[in-house]
PDB file of C-alpha atoms in Angstrom:
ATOM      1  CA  UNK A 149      61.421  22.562 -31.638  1.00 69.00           C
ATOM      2  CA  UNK A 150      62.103  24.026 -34.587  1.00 62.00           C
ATOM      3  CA  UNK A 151      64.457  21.208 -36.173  1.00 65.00           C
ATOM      4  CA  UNK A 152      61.784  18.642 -35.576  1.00 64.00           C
ATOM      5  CA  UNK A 153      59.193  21.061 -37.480  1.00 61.00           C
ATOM      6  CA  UNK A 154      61.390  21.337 -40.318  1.00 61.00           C
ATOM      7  CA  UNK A 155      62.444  17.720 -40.705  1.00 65.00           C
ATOM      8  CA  UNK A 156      58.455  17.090 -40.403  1.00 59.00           C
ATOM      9  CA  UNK A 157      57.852  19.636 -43.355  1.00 56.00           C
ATOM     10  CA  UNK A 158      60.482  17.770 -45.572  1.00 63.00           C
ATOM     11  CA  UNK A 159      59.349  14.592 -45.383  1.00 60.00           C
ATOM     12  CA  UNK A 160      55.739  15.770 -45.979  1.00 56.00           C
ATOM     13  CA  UNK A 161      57.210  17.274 -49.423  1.00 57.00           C
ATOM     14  CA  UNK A 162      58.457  13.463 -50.230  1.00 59.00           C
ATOM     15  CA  UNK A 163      54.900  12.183 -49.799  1.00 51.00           C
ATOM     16  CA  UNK A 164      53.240  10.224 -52.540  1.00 49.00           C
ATOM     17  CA  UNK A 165      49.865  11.619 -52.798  1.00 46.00           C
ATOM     18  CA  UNK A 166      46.884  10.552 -54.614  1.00 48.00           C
ATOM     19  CA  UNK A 167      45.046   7.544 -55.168  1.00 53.00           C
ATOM     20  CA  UNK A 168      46.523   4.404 -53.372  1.00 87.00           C
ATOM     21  CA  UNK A 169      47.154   5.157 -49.937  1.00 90.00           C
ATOM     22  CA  UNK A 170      46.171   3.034 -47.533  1.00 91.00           C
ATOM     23  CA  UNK A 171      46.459   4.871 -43.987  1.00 93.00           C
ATOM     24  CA  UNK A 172      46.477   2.702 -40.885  1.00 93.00           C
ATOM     25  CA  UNK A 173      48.222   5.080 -38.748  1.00 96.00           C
ATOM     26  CA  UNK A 174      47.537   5.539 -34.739  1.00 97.00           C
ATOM     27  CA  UNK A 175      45.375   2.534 -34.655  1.00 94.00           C
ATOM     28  CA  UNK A 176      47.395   0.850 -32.110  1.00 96.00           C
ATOM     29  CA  UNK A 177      48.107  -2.263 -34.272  1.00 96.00           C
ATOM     30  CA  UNK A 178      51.057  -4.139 -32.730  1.00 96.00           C
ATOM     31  CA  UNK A 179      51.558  -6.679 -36.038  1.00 92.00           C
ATOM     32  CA  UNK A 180      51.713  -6.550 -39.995  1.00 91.00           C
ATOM     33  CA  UNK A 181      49.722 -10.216 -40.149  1.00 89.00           C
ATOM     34  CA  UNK A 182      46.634  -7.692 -41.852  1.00 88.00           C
ATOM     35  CA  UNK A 183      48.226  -6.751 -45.117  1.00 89.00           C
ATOM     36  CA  UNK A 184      48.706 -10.874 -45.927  1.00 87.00           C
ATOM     37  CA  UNK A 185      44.619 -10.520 -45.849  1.00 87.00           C
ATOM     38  CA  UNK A 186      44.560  -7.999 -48.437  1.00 86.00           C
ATOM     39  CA  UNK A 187      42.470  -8.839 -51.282  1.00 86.00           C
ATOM     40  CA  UNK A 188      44.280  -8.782 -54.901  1.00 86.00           C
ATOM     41  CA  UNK A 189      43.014  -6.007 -56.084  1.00 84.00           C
ATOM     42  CA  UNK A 190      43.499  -3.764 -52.869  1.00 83.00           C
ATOM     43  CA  UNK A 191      47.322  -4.660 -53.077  1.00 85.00           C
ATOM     44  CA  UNK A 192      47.269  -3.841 -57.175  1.00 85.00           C
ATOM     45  CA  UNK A 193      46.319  -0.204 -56.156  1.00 86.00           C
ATOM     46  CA  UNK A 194      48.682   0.451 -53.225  1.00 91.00           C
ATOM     47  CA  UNK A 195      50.648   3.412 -53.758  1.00 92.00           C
ATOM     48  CA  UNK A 196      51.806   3.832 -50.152  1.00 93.00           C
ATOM     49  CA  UNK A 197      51.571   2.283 -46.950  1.00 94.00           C
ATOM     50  CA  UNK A 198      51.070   4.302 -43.661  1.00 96.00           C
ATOM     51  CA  UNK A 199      51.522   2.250 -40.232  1.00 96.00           C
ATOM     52  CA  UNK A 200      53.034   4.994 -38.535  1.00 97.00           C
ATOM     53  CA  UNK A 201      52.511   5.818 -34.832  1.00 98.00           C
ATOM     54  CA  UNK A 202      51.773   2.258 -33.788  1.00 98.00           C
ATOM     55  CA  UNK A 203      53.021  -0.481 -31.467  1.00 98.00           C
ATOM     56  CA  UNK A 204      55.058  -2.558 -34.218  1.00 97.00           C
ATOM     57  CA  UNK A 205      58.374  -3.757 -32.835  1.00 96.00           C
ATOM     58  CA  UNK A 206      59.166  -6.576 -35.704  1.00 95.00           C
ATOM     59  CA  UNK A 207      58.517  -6.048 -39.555  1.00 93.00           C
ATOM     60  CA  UNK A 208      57.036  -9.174 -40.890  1.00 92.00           C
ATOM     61  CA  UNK A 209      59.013 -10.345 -44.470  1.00 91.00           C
ATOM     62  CA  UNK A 210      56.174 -12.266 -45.477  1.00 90.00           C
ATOM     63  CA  UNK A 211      54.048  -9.082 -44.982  1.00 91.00           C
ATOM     64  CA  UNK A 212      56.293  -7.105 -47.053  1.00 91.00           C
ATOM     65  CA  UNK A 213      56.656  -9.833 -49.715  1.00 89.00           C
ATOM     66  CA  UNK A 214      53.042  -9.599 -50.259  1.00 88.00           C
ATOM     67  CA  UNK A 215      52.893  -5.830 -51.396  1.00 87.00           C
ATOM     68  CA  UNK A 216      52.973  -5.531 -55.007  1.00 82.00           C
ATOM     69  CA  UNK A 217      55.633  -3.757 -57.327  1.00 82.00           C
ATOM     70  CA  UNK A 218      53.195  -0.726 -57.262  1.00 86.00           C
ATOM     71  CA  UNK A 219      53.810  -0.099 -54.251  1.00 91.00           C
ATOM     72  CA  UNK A 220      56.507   3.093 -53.389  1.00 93.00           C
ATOM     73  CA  UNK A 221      56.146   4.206 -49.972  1.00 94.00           C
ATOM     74  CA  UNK A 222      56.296   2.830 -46.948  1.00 95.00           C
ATOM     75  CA  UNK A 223      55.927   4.695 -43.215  1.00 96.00           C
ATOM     76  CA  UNK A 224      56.950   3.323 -40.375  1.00 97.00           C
ATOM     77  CA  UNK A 225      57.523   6.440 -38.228  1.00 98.00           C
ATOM     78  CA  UNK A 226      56.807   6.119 -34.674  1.00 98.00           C
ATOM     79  CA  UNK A 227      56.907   2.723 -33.531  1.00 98.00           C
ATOM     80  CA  UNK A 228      58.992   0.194 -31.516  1.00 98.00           C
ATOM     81  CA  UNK A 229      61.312  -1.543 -34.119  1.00 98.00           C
ATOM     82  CA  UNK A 230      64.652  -2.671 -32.825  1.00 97.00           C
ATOM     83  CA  UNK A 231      65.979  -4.911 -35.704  1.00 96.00           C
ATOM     84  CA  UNK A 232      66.029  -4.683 -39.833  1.00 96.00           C
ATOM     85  CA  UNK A 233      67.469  -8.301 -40.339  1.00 94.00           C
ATOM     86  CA  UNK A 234      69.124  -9.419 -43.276  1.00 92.00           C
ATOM     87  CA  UNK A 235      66.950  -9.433 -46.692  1.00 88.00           C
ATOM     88  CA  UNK A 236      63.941  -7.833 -44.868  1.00 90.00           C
ATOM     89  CA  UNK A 237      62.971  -5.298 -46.987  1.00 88.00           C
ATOM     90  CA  UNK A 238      63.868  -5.849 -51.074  1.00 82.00           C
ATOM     91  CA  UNK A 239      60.901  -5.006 -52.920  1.00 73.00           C
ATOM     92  CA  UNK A 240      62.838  -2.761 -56.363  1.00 72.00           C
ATOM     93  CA  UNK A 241      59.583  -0.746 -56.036  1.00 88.00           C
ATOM     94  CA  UNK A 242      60.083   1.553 -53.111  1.00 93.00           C
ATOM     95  CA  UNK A 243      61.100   4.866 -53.579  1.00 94.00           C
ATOM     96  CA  UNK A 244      60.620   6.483 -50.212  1.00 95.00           C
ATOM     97  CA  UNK A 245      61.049   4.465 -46.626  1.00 96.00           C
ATOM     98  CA  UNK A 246      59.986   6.380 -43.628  1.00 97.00           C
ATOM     99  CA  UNK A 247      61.725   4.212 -40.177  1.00 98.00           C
ATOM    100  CA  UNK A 248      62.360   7.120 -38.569  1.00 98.00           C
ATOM    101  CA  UNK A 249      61.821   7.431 -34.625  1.00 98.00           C
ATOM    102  CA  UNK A 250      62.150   4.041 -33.563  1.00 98.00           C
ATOM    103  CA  UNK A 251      63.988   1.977 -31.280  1.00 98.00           C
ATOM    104  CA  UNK A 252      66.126   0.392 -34.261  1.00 97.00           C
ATOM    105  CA  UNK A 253      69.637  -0.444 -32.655  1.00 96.00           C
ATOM    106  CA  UNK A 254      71.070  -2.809 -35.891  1.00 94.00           C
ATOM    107  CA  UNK A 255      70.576  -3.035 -39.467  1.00 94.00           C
ATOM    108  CA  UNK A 256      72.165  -6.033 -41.255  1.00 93.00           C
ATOM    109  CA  UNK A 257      73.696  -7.345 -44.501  1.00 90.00           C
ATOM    110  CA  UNK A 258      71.452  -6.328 -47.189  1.00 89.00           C
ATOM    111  CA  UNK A 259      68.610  -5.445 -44.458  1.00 92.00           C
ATOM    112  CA  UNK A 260      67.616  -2.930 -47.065  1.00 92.00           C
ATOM    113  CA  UNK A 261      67.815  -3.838 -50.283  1.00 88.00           C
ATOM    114  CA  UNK A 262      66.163  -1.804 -53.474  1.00 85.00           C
ATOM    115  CA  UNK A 263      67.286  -0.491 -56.862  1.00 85.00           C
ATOM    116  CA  UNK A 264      64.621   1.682 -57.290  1.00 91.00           C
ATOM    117  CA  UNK A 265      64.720   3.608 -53.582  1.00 93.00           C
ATOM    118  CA  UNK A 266      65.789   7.346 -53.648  1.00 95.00           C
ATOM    119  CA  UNK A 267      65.648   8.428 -49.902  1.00 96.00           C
ATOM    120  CA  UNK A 268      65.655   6.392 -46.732  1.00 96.00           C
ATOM    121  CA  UNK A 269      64.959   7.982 -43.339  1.00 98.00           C
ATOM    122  CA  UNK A 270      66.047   6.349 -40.108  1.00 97.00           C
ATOM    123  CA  UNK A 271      66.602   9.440 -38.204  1.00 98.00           C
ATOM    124  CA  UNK A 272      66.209   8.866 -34.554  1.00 98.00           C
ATOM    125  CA  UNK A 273      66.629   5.811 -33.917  1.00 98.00           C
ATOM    126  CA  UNK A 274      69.782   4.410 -31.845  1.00 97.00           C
ATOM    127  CA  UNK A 275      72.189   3.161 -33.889  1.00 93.00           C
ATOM    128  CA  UNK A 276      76.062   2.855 -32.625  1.00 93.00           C
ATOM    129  CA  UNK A 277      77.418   1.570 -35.410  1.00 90.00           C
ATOM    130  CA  UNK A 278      75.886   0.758 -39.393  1.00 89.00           C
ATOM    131  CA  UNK A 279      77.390  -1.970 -41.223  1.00 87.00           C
ATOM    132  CA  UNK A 280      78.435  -1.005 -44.807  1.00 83.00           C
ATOM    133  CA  UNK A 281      76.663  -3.931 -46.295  1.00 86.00           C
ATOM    134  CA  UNK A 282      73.753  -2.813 -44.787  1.00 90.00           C
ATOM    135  CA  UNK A 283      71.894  -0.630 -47.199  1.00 89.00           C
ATOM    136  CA  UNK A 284      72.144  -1.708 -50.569  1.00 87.00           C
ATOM    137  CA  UNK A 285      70.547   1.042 -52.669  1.00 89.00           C
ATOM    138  CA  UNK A 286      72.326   2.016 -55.999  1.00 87.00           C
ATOM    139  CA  UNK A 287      69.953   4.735 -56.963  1.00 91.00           C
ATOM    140  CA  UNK A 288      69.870   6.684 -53.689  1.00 93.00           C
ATOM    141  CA  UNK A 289      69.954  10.100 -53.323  1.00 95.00           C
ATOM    142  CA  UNK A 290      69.247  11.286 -49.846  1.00 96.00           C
ATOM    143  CA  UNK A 291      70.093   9.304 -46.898  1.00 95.00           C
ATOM    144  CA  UNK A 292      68.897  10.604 -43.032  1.00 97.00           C
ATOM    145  CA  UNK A 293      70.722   9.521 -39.910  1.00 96.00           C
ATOM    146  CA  UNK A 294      70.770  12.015 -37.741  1.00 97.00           C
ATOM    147  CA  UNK A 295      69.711  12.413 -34.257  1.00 98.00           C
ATOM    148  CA  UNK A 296      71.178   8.435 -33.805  1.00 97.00           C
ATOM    149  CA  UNK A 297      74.309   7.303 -31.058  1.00 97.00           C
ATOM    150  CA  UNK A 298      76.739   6.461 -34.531  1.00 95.00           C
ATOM    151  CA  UNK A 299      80.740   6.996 -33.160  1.00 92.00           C
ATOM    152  CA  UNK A 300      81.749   5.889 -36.467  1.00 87.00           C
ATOM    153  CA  UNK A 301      80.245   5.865 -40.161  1.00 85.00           C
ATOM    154  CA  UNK A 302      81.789   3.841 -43.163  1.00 80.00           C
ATOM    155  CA  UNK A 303      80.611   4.194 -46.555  1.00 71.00           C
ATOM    156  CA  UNK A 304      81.009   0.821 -48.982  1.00 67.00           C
ATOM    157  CA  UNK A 305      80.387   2.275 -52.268  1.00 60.00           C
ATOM    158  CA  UNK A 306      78.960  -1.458 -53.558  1.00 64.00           C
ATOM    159  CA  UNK A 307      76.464  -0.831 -51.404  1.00 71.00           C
ATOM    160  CA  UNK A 308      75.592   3.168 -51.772  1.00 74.00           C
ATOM    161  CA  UNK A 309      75.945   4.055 -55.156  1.00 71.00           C
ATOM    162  CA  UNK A 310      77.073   7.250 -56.610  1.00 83.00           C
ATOM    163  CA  UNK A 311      73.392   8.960 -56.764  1.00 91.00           C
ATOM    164  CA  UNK A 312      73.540  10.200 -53.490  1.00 92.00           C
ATOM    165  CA  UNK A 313      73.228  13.621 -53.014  1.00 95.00           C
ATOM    166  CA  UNK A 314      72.257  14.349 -49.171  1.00 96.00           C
ATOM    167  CA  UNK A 315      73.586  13.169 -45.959  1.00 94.00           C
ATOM    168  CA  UNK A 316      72.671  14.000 -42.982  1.00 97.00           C
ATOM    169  CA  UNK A 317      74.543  12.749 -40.100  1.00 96.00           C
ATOM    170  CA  UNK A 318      74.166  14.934 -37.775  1.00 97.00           C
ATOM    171  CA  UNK A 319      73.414  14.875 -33.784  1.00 98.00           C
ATOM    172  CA  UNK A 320      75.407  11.663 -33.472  1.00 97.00           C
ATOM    173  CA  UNK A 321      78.364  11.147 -31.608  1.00 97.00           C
ATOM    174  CA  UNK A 322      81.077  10.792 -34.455  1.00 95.00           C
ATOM    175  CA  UNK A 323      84.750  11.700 -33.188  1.00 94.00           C
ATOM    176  CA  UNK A 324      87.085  11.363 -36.559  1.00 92.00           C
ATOM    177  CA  UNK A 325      86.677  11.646 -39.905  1.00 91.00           C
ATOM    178  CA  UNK A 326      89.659   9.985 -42.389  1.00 86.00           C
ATOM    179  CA  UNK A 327      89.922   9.050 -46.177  1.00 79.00           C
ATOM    180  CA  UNK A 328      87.697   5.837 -45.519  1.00 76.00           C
ATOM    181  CA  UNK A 329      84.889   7.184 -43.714  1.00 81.00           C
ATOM    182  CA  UNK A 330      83.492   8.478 -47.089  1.00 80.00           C
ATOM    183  CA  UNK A 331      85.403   6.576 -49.279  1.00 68.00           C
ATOM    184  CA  UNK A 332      84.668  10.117 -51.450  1.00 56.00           C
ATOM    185  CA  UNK A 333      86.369   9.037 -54.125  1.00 57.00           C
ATOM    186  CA  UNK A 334      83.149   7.653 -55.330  1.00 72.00           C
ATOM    187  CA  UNK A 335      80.450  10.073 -53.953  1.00 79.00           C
ATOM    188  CA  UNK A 336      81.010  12.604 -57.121  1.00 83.00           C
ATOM    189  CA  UNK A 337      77.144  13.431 -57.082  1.00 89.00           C
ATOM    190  CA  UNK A 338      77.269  14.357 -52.912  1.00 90.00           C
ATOM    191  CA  UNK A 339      76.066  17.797 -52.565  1.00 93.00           C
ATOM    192  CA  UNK A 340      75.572  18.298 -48.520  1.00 94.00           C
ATOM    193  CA  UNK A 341      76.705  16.797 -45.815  1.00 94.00           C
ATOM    194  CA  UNK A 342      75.453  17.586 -42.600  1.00 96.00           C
ATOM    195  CA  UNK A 343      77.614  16.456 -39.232  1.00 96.00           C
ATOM    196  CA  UNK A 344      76.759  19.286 -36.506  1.00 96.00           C
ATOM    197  CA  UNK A 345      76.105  18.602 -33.200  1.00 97.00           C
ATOM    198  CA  UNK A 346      78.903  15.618 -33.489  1.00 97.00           C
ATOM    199  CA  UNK A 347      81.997  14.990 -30.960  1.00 96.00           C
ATOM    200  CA  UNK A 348      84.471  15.413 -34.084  1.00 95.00           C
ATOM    201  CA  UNK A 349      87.796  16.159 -33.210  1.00 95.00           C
ATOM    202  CA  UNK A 350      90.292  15.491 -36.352  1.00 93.00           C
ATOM    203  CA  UNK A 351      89.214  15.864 -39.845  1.00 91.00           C
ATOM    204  CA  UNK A 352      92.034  13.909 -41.810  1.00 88.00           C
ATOM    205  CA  UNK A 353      93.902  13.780 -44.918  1.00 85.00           C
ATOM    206  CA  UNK A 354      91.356  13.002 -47.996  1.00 82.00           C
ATOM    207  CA  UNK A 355      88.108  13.170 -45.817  1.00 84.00           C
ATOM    208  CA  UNK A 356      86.469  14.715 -48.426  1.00 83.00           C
ATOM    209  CA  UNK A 357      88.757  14.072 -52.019  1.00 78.00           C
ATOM    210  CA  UNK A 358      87.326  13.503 -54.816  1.00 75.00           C
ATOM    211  CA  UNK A 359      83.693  15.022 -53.973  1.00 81.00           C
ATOM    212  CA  UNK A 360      83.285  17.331 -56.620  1.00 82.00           C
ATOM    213  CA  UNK A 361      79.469  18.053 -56.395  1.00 88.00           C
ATOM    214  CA  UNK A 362      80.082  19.260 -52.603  1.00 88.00           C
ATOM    215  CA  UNK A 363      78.556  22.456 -52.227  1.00 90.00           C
ATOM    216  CA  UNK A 364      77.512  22.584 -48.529  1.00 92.00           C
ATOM    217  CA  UNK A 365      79.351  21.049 -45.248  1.00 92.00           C
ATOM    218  CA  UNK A 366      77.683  21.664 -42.137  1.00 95.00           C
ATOM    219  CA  UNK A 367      80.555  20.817 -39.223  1.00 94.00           C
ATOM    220  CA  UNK A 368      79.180  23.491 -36.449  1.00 94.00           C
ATOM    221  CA  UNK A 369      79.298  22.757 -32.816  1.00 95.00           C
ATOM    222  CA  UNK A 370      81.984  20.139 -32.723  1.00 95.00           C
ATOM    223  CA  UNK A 371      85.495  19.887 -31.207  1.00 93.00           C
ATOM    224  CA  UNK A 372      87.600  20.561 -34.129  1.00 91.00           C
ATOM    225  CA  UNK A 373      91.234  20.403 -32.796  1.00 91.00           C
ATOM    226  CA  UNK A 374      93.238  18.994 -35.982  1.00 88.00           C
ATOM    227  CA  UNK A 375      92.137  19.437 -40.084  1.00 86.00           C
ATOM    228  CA  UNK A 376      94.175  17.920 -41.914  1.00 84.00           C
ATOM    229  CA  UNK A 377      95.807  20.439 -44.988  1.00 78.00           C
ATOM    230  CA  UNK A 378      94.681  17.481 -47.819  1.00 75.00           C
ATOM    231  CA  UNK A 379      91.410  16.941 -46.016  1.00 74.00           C
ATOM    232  CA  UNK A 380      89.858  18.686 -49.440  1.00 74.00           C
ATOM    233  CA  UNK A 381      92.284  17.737 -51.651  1.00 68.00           C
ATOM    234  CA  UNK A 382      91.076  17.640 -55.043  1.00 54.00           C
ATOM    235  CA  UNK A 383      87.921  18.896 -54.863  1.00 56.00           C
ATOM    236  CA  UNK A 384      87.639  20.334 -58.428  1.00 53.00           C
ATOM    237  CA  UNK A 385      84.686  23.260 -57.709  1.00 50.00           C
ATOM    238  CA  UNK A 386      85.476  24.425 -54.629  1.00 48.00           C
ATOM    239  CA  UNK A 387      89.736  24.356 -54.135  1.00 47.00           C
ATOM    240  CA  UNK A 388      89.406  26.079 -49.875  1.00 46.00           C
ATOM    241  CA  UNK A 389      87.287  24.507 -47.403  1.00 48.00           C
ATOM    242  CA  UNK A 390      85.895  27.919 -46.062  1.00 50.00           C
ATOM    243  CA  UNK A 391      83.645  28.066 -49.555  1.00 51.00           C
ATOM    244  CA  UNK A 392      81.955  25.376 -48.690  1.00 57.00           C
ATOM    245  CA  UNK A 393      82.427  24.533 -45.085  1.00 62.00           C
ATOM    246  CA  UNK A 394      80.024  25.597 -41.640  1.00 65.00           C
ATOM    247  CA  UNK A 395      82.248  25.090 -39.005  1.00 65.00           C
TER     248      UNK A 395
END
């Protein structure tokens, strides 16, 4: 509808264009054993990477380990992936990841690791749970989860730096939100949050201290029964929660 058609203009706006892309998209390929036959100088000039829309259910490591630094996108929309295991994807080069729609139920420690990676979409997918350790990505700014089966979310700041500056969590089936969900203390640059279409119930004390950037909190259609008086406390720019908060 029209959620889908907006999430599909936003990621086209993220799009590396230009030389450098390699599109192997709807071709049905159920393995990533083709880019280890790339010749040098095709991998030198690969800008982005488009296998979305296939049959893929494993990423290959030694697949990804053979892309070159120059390398900043990779799509892998649309195709059957269940697992990210640990160390999978570390190249410093990406700066956009597109795992969206899959089948991915797990991500673990360090799964993805990058210190040049800005936004990371696994949207649709069917997570219950996501490890903190799991995304290790100092520099990024907008993280995309929604539409997934999470009933809890916990941030470990070692992992998710203080760069980020959109969440979207929404369509899940979250229930509470407390002090350590966030751990907001350190997410001073966090400008939206979006967590509609949840099963939240209580917001707690210090949900959201400490995030001074926060301009926009989406919390419509949930089951808000309790909000805690301090569940703002501290946030410098914006001192009520109905100044910044959908509900």
């Amino acid at each position: 509808g029209q959620q889908q058609q907006l999430e599909q203009e936003e990621q086209q706006q993220d799009r590396v264009v230009g030389l450098g892309q390699m599109d192997l998209s709807n071709q049905k390929i159920a393995n990533m054993s083709l880019l280890i036959s790339l010749s040098e100088s095709e991998r030198n000039d690969l800008l982005s990477l488009d296998l979305r829309n296939n049959l893929i259910r494993a990423l290959d490591k030694a697949a990804l380990d053979s892309l070159k630094v120059t390398t900043k996108e990779l799509l892998f929309s649309y195709n059957q992936i269940e697992l990210i295991p640990s160390q999978l994807i570390e190249q410093n080069a990406y700066q956009v990841i597109y795992l969206d729609h899959n089948c991915i139920v797990e991500v673990e420690a360090n799964g993805i690791r990058g210190y040049s990676l800005q936004k990371l979409y696994l949207n649709h997918n069917r997570f219950e749970r996501l490890r903190p350790d799991s995304i290790n990505t100092p520099l990024l700014e907008r993280l995309y989860l929604q539409n997934n089966r999470l009933r809890e979310f916990r941030v470990n700041n070692r992992y998710l730096g203080t760069a980020l500056e959109y969440l979207d969590l929404s369509q899940n089936e979250i229930e509470f939100l407390y002090s350590e969900t966030f751990d907001s203390a350190q997410l001073t640059s966090l400008k939206e949050i979006k967590l509609y279409s949840n099963r939240i119930a209580v917001i707690g004390s210090d949900a959201f201290t400490g995030m001074d950037s926060l301009s926009r909190l989406d919390l419509q259609n949930n089951m808000i029964e309790e909000m805690h008086a301090y569940a703002f406390r501290s946030c410098k720019r914006n001192e009520r929660a109905e100044q910044l908060c959908a509900c």
